[in-house]
Tab-separated table of C-alpha atoms in Angstrom:
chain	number	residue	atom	x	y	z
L	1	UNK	CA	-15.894	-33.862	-8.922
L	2	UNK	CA	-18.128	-31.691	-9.867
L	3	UNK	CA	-21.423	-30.082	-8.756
L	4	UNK	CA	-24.832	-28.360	-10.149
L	5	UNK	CA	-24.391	-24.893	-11.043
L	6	UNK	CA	-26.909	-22.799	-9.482
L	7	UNK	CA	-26.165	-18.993	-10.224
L	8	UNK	CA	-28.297	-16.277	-9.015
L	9	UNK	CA	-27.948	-13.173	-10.815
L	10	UNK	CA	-29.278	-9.826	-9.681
L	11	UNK	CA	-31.149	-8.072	-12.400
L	12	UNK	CA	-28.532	-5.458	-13.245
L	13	UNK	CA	-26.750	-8.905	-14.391
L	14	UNK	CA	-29.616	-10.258	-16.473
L	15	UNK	CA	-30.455	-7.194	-18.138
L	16	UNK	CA	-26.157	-6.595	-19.021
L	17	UNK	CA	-26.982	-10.178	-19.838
L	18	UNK	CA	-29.113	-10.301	-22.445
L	19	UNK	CA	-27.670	-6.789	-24.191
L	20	UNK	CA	-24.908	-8.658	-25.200
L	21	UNK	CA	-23.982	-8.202	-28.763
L	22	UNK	CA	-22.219	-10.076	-31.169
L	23	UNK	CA	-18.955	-8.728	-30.857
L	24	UNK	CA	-19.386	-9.848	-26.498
L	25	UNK	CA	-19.488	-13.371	-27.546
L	26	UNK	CA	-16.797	-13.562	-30.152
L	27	UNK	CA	-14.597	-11.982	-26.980
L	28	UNK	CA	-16.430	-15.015	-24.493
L	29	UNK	CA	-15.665	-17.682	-26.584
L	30	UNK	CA	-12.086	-16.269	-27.485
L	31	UNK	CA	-11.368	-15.598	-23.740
L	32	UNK	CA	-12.920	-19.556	-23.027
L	33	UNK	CA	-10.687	-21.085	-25.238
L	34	UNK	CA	-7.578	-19.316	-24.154
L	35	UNK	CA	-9.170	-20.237	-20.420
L	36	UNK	CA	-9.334	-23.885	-21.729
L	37	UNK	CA	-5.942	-24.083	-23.396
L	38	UNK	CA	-4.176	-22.460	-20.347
L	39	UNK	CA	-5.585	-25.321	-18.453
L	40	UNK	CA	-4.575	-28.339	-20.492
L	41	UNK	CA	-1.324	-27.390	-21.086
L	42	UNK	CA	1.247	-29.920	-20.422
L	43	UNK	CA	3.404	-27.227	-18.927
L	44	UNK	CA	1.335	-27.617	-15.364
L	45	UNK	CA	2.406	-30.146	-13.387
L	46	UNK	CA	0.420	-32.994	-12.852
L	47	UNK	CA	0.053	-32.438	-8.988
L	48	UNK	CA	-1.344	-29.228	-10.053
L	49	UNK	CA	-3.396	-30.521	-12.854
L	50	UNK	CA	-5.420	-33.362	-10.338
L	51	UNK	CA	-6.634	-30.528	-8.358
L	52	UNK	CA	-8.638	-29.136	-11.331
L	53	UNK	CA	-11.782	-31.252	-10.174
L	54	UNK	CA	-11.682	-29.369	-6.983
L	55	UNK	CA	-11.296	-26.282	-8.004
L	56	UNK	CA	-13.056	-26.072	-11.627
L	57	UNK	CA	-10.836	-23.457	-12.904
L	58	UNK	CA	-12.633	-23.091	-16.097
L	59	UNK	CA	-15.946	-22.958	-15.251
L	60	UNK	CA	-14.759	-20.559	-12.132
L	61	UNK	CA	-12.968	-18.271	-14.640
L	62	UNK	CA	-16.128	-17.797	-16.767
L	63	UNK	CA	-18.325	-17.241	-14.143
L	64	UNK	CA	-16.366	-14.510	-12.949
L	65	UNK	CA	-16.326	-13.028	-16.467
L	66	UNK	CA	-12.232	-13.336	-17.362
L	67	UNK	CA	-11.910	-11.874	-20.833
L	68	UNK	CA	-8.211	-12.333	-22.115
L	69	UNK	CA	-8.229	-8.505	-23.008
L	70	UNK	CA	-8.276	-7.814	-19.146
L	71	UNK	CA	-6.137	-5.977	-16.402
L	72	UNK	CA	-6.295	-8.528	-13.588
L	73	UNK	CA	-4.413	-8.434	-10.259
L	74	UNK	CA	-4.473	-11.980	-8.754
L	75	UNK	CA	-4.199	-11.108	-4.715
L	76	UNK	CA	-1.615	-13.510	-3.077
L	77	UNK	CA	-1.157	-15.972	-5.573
L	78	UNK	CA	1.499	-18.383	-3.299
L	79	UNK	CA	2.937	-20.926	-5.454
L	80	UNK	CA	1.413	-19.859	-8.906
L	81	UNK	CA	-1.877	-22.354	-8.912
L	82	UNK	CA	-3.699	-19.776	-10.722
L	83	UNK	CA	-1.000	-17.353	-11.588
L	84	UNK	CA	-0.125	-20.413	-14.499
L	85	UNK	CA	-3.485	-20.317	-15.908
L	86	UNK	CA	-3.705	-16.647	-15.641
L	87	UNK	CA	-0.608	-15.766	-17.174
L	88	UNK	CA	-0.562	-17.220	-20.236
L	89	UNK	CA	-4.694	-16.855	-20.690
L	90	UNK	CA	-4.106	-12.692	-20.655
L	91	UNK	CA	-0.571	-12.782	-22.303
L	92	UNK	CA	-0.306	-10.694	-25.436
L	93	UNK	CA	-3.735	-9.176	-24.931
L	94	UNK	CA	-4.385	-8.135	-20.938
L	95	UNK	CA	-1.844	-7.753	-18.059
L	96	UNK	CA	-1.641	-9.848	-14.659
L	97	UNK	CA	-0.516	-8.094	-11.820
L	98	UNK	CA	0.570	-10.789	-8.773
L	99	UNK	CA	-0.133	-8.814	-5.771
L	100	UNK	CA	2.473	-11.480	-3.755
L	101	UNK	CA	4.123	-11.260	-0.150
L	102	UNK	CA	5.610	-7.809	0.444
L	103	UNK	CA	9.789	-8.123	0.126
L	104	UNK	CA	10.262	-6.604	3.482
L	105	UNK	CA	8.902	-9.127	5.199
L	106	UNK	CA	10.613	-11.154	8.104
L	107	UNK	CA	8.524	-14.499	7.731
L	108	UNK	CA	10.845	-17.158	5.832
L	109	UNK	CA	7.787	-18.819	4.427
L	110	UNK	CA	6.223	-15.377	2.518
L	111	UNK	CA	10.188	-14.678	1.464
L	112	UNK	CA	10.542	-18.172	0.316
L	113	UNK	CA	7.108	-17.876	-1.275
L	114	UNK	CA	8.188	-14.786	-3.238
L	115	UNK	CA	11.970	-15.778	-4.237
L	116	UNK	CA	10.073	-18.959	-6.168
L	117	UNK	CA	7.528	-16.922	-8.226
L	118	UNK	CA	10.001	-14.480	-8.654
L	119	UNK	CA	11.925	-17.421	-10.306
L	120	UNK	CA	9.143	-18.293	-11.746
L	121	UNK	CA	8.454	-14.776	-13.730
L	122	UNK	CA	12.059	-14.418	-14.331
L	123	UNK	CA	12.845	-18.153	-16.451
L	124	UNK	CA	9.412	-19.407	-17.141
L	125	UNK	CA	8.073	-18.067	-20.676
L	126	UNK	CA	4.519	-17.846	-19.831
L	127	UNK	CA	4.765	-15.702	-16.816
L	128	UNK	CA	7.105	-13.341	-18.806
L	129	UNK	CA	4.773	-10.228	-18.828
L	130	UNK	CA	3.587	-10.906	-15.005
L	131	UNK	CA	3.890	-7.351	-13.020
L	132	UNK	CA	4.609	-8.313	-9.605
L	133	UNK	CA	3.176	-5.597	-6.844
L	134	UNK	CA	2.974	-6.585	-2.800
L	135	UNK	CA	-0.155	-7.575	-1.071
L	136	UNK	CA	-0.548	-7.312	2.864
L	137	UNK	CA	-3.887	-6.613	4.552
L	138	UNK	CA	-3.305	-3.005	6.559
L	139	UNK	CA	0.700	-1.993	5.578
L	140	UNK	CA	0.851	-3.171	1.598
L	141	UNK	CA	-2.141	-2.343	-0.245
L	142	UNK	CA	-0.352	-0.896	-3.586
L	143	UNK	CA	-1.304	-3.464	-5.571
L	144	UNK	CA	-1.781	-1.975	-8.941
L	145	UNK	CA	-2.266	1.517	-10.137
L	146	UNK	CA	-5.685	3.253	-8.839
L	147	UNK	CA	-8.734	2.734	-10.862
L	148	UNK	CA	-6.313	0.537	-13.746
L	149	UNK	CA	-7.886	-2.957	-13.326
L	150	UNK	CA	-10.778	-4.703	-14.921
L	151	UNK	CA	-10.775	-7.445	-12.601
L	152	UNK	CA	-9.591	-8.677	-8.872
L	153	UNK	CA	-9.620	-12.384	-8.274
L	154	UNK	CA	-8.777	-13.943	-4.793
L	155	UNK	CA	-8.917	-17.876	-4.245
L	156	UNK	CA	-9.014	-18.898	-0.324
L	157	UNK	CA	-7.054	-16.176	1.399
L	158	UNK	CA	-9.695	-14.021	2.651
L	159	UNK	CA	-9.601	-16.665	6.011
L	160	UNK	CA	-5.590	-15.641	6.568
L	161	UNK	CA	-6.285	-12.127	6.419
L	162	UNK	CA	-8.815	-12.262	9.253
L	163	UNK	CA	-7.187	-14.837	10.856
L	164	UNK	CA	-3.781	-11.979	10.775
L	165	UNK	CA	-5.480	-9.177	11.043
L	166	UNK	CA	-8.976	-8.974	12.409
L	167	UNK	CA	-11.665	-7.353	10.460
L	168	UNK	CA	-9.439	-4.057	10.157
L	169	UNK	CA	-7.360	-5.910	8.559
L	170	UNK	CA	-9.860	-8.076	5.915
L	171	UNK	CA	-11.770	-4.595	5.712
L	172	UNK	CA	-8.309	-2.869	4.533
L	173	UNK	CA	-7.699	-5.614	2.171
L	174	UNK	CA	-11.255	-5.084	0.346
L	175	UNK	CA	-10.545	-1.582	0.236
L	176	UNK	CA	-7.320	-2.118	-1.203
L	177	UNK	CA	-9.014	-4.434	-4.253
L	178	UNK	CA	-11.825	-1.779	-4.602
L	179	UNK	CA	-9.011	1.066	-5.119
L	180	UNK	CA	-7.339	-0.827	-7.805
L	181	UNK	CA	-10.493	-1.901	-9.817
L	182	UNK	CA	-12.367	0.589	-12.273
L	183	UNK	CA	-15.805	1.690	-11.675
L	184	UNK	CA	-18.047	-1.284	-12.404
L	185	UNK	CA	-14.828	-3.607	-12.180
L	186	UNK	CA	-15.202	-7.278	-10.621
L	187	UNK	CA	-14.222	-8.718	-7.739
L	188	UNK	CA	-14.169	-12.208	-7.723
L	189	UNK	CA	-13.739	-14.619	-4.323
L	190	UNK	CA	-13.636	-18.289	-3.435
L	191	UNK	CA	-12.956	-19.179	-0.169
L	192	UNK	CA	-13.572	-21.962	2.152
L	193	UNK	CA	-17.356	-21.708	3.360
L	194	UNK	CA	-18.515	-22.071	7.161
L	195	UNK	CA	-22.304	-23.094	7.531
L	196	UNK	CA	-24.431	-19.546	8.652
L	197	UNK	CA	-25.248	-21.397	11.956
L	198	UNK	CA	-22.199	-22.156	13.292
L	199	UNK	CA	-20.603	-20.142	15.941
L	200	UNK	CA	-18.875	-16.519	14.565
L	201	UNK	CA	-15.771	-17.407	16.402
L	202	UNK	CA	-14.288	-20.273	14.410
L	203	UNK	CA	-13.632	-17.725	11.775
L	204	UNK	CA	-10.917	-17.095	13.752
L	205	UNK	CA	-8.910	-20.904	13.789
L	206	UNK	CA	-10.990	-23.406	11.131
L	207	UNK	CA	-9.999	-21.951	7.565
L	208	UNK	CA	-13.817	-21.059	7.389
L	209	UNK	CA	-15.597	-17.888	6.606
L	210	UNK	CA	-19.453	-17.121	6.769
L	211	UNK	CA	-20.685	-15.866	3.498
L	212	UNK	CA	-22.869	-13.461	4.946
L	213	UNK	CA	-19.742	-11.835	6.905
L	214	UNK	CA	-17.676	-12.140	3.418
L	215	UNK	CA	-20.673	-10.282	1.664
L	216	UNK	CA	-20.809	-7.730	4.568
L	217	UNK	CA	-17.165	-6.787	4.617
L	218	UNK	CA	-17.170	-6.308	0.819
L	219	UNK	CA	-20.381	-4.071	1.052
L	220	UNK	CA	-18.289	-1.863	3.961
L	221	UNK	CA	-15.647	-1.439	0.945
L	222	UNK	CA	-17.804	-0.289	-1.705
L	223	UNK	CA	-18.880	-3.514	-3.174
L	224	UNK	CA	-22.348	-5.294	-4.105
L	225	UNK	CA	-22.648	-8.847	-4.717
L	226	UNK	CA	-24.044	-9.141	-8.136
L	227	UNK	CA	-24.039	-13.451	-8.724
L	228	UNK	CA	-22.780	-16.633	-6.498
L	229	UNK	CA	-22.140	-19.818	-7.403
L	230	UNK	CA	-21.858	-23.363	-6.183
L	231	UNK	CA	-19.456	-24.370	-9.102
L	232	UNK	CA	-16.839	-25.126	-5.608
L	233	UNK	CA	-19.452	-26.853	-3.253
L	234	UNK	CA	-18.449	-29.726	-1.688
L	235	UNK	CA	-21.896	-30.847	-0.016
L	236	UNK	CA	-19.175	-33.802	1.702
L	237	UNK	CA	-17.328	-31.193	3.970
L	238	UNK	CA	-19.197	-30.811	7.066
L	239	UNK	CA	-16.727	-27.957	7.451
L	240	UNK	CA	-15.919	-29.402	10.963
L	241	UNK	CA	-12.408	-31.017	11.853
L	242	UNK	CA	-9.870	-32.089	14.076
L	243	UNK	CA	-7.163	-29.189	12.458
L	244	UNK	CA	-9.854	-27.140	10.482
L	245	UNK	CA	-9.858	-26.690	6.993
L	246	UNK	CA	-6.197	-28.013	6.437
L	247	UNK	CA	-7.478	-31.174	7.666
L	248	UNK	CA	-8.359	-31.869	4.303
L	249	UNK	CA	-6.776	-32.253	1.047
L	250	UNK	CA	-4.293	-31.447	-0.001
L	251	UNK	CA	-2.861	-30.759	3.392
L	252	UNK	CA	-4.232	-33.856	5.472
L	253	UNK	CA	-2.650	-32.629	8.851
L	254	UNK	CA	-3.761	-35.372	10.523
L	255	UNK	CA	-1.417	-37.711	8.787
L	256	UNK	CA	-1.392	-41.275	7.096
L	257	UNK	CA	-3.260	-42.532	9.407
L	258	UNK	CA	-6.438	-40.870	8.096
L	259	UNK	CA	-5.799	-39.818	4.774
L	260	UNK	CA	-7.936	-42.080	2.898
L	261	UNK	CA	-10.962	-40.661	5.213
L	262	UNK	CA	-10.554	-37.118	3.993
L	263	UNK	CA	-9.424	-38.132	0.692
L	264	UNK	CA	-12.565	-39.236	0.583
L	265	UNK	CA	-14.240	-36.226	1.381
L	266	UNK	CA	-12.166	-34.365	-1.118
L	267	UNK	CA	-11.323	-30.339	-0.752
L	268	UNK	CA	-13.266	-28.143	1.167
L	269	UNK	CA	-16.508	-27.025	0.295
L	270	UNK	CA	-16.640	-22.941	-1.221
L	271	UNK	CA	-17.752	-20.153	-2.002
L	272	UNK	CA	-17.261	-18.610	-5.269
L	273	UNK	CA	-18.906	-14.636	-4.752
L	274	UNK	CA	-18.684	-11.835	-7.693
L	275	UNK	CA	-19.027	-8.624	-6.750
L	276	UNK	CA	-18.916	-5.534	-8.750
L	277	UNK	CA	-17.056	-1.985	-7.545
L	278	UNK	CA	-20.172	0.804	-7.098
């Protein structure tokens, strides 16, 4: 599945844009074919592999600028659905940090969650220069040295950190990414998208986040939004359901029984929102 690329780029954008030289697009097209190569790889598993026309990991990559150079810190990366394209896209050139659950926590899931990715890093060949740091909106915002990375990247978790912690909480996570990244560096988010005209306090239980509240906690941390994209639009999700965004693939908490109806409909609808540090 996918859908019409509409980018709107501010003019600080364009004008970076069209000074490219050369040398910027040898690094593009060196950084899209690692992208590319990282993402056909037989090594991902096919359940991972059918999600890719969801979640265009390519084209997502690109528009958020990955160069295979980079210092990236991917912020809760869960299972790795990223973290296996990531990894072996900046090996040998650029350096992942996995900002994951912090060890000290109590929840079985997160310490599940980490003990597998630590696995993960430890046996699996292309996560073998992974740094893993901790990640939790308010108490573990270490996630990489101050001012070291090129790039933040994020992919639907900026709902459970206001769902957690309230906007404190996503406001201390933003500041947290800002800390990390360099001046200038990116910030890149997708998360699930609730439609502007829908009441402010399903934020809190659907999955869904405004954009305009995403855009507004980022500016509060030191952020401006410099392009979005609809590379992750799903005009099918109406963004209303019986058990919110999980309602949907791949979690279809509803059960059997209505599976094919959501199948149908196909992963939430998203925002994908670069932002650069001020």
């Amino acid at each position: 599945m996918k859908f019409g690329l509409k980018t709107l780029l501010t003019a600080a954008v364009v004008a970076a844009l069209a000074g490219c030289n050369a040398n910027n697009s040898v690094n593009t097209n060196q950084a899209s074919a690692a992208i590319v190569s990282a993402v056909q790889s037989s090594e991902r598993p096919e359940a991972h592999r059918v999600r890719d026309q969801y979640r265009n990991p390519v084209e997502t990559l690109e528009f958020f600028g990955l160069q295979n150079d980079m210092t990236v810190v991917e912020i809760s990366p869960g299972g790795g659905w990223y973290s296996e394209i990531l990894a072996p896209t900046l090996k040998g050139k650029g350096t992942l940090y996995a900002a994951h659950f912090p060890a000290d926590s109590e929840i079985g899931y997160y310490k599940k969650s980490l003990a597998n990715f630590k696995d993960k890093v430890a046996n699996d060949p292309r996560y073998s220069e992974v740094k893993i740091t901790e990640f939790f909106p308010v108490t573990h915002l270490d996630i990489a040295p101050a001012s070291s990375a090129d790039m933040v990247l994020t992919f639907r978790n900026v709902h459970n950190w206001y769902m957690q912690k309230d906007h404190d909480g996503l406001l201390s996570a933003f500041k947290a990414f800002n800390k990390a990244l360099k001046p200038g560096g990116i910030l890149g988010v997708v998360e699930h998208q609730l439609p502007e005209d829908r009441d402010d306090v399903e934020q809190k239980s659907s999955g869904y986040m405004k954009l305009s509240y995403v855009v507004d906690v980022a500016k509060q941390a030191g952020f401006e939004l410099v392009a979005q994209s609809d590379i992750n639009a799903n005009p099918k999700d109406s963004a209303d359901h019986p058990k919110g965004v999980w309602t949907l693939p791949p979690h279809l908490t509803m059960g059997e029984e209505q599976a094919e109806k959501y199948k149908a409909i196909g992963e939430s609808n998203r925002m994908t929102l670069k932002f650069k540090k001020l």
